[in-house]
Each structure stands twice: as structure tokens, then as C-alpha cells.
Amino acid sequence: MPGLLGIEELARPEIEAILERARFFQPLQRQQQKRMDLLNGRMIVNLFFEASTRTRVSFEIAAKRLGADTVSITASGSSVSKGESLVDTLNTLAAMRPDAIVMRHAASGAPHFLARYLDIPIINAGDGTHEHPTQALLDARTILDQRPTLEKLRVAIIGDLAHSRVARSNIHLLSKFGASIVLCGPATLLPREMAQIAPGVDLTYDIREAVKHADVVMMLRVQLERQHEPSAPAGEYFGQYGLRLEHLALTKPDAIVMHPGPMNRGQEIASDVADSQRSVILNQVENGIAVRMAVLEKVLS
Ligand code: ASP
């Protein structure tokens, strides 16, 4: 069933169509009347096996703004905590005939595995360290609100690359549009193979070099929940890889700062940077709804 599992398998025109449709939905978010009723009577299940604030709420709002009904389930409140297997849980939900399942899971590939068993479209809301496709789409929408094209932009992605599904999805998307991407982080969190994910990817361990002439600086959270051993002594990380105001002097003058959230202020990003004029972090959150509306509409129609 056609769902949305990752950016890797999407062609550039498909991405462009989603971003264009999201642009159509953007003004709706600031109107008094926010519903469009394009998916009236449809039912979407949100199944989250991992913590989420932005993604879960934003999928739910997006579905409601399209007139669909939603049910949200978290692993802790479901029979998964009683030992039910993933396939059994999904088959049980599928038997209730939802029109789509939005799912987040700690295992990379979990939605791809289930998509082979179920005849209901699955939308990947983040699978382990693999992909987070709607995050990359909303990031692209946010960049395109500020720049006419993604082509030839210099995008620095900084932080815990090794564990970041956000980074992987963004690398695939930006590369399909001919952006030049520089990855930066401590060697423990930036395996050399990451430069091979897609064309146009460079790697540096020096944050000053990464941000130099950047159009976009994308910061990543240190994903302690996925690290078996600490990657850097506490306190040292910010000194070496935390984004500070002084770094913004090295970027293009109108460069934007992004973060998928949740942010750890004082760890990967200084508070004054997160709250600066350059930050588009809350624009990312706002765009999440329009982009997810576009994705739900595409998958369900
Ligand atoms: N919210 C994003 C994700 O689920 C980024 C993060 O957790 O750091 O991957």
C-alpha cells in the first residue's frame, strides 16, 4: 500500500508536489476557520512506541484539520506493555479498518517490515536511527519559505549524526535537490560512512569550518537514549559542538538556524541563538502541520 516510509524512495517531483501542497495549507493555520474537510469520515491511527511531542500532536492536528477522525495510542498505554508482538498489535489495529497508520518505533525499519504485511498505508513518523520523512519535508518547506530554491544551498548539519533519523532524511532530500551538505560532529557521533549516504555530502569535525558561508545551520540533539556509552564528557560537548552567537558571524549574513526539537539549550545550542532572529525553530513546528496535511491527503486520496 502506498504510504510514506522514507525520503530515500521518493522522487524529486513527488517531494515537490508535497511541498507545494503544504504551501497551499500554510495560510489555513492562521485563519479562524482551520478545517478543510478534505478527508471527512476517514480514520487515522497514530501509534507511537517512542516519546514524541511535536510529531504526534502535529499529525493529530493535521488529520483533524482535514476533517478525519484520529485515535492516538502510545506503547505505554497499550497491550505492547503486556508483551503483545508488533505484528499482532498492528494486525489488531488493522482489523478496526483505519484508513492509515502513522507510526513511530525505536527499531529502524519497523514500518517497512509492517508495510509488507498490512494492506493499510503506513506513514513513518520516525524509525530508530533510520528516517523521519515528514521532518525533512517540513524542514524543506521552512527553508523554501526563506529561499527561492534548495539548489546549491550550503547546509551544515551539526551534532549527533550517528543516531539521527532527522539527519538521514534531510541528507536524502537535500541531496536530491542539489544542495551541498556538510556534516559536523565529534568523531564518535559522525561515522565516515555518512558521507556516502548521498551525493554532495562532506564531513568535518570542526564546527567553525562547518558553519562557514552556510545558508542553513541545522542542529541536532545528542540522543542519549540511543547511546550505549557517553560520546563526550558532559560539559565538553557544548564547548566544541554547541552553536553559539560567535558562529553566526561566520555563516552567510542571512543564514537560518534550525533544530527539529526537542532542544537541549546549553548543550547543542546556546539559548541566545535558539531565540535569535536567525532561528526558524518555531516556524518548523508550525510548518509541520501544513506538511503533514499534505502527506495525509496524498496517502489517503
Ligand atoms: N524529534 C526528532 C526525532 O524524533 C529529533 C530528536 O528527537 O532529537 O528524531
mmCIF file of N, CA, C and O and ligand atoms in Angstrom, residues 104 132 165-166 221 223 225-226 260-262, ligand 1:
data_model
loop_
_atom_site.group_PDB
_atom_site.id
_atom_site.type_symbol
_atom_site.label_atom_id
_atom_site.label_comp_id
_atom_site.label_asym_id
_atom_site.label_seq_id
_atom_site.Cartn_x
_atom_site.Cartn_y
_atom_site.Cartn_z
ATOM 1 N N ARG A 104 5.565 5.531 14.972
ATOM 2 C CA ARG A 104 6.943 5.789 15.386
ATOM 3 C C ARG A 104 7.421 4.579 16.169
ATOM 4 O O ARG A 104 6.702 4.072 17.031
ATOM 5 N N HIS A 132 13.026 9.961 9.223
ATOM 6 C CA HIS A 132 11.923 10.734 9.794
ATOM 7 C C HIS A 132 11.442 11.628 8.643
ATOM 8 O O HIS A 132 11.728 12.825 8.606
ATOM 9 N N ARG A 165 17.831 10.177 12.764
ATOM 10 C CA ARG A 165 16.968 9.884 11.603
ATOM 11 C C ARG A 165 16.611 11.176 10.875
ATOM 12 O O ARG A 165 16.365 11.185 9.676
ATOM 13 N N VAL A 166 16.596 12.283 11.631
ATOM 14 C CA VAL A 166 16.321 13.589 11.027
ATOM 15 C C VAL A 166 17.419 13.911 10.009
ATOM 16 O O VAL A 166 17.148 14.340 8.882
ATOM 17 N N ARG A 221 20.007 17.160 18.290
ATOM 18 C CA ARG A 221 20.088 16.820 19.713
ATOM 19 C C ARG A 221 21.042 15.636 19.904
ATOM 20 O O ARG A 221 21.109 14.737 19.067
ATOM 21 N N GLN A 223 21.480 12.303 21.213
ATOM 22 C CA GLN A 223 20.430 11.326 21.516
ATOM 23 C C GLN A 223 20.919 10.308 22.554
ATOM 24 O O GLN A 223 21.249 9.171 22.229
ATOM 25 N N GLU A 225 19.453 8.579 24.619
ATOM 26 C CA GLU A 225 18.678 7.339 24.732
ATOM 27 C C GLU A 225 19.148 6.275 23.743
ATOM 28 O O GLU A 225 18.825 5.100 23.893
ATOM 29 N N ARG A 226 19.901 6.685 22.702
ATOM 30 C CA ARG A 226 20.389 5.704 21.726
ATOM 31 C C ARG A 226 21.885 5.435 21.885
ATOM 32 O O ARG A 226 22.477 4.712 21.112
ATOM 33 N N PRO A 260 15.244 20.310 15.030
ATOM 34 C CA PRO A 260 13.982 19.575 14.953
ATOM 35 C C PRO A 260 13.243 19.502 16.281
ATOM 36 O O PRO A 260 12.042 19.171 16.304
ATOM 37 N N GLY A 261 13.940 19.810 17.383
ATOM 38 C CA GLY A 261 13.349 19.660 18.705
ATOM 39 C C GLY A 261 13.272 18.170 19.066
ATOM 40 O O GLY A 261 13.275 17.336 18.166
ATOM 41 N N PRO A 262 13.240 17.820 20.327
ATOM 42 C CA PRO A 262 13.362 18.721 21.468
ATOM 43 C C PRO A 262 14.802 19.230 21.608
ATOM 44 O O PRO A 262 15.744 18.487 21.399
HETATM 45 N N1 ASP B 1 12.244 14.769 17.324
HETATM 46 C C1 ASP B 1 13.279 14.257 16.457
HETATM 47 C C2 ASP B 1 13.153 12.756 16.313
HETATM 48 O O1 ASP B 1 12.205 12.177 16.782
HETATM 49 C C3 ASP B 1 14.635 14.673 16.859
HETATM 50 C C4 ASP B 1 15.079 14.270 18.231
HETATM 51 O O2 ASP B 1 14.399 13.533 18.932
HETATM 52 O O3 ASP B 1 16.162 14.706 18.602
HETATM 53 O O4 ASP B 1 14.006 12.148 15.710
#
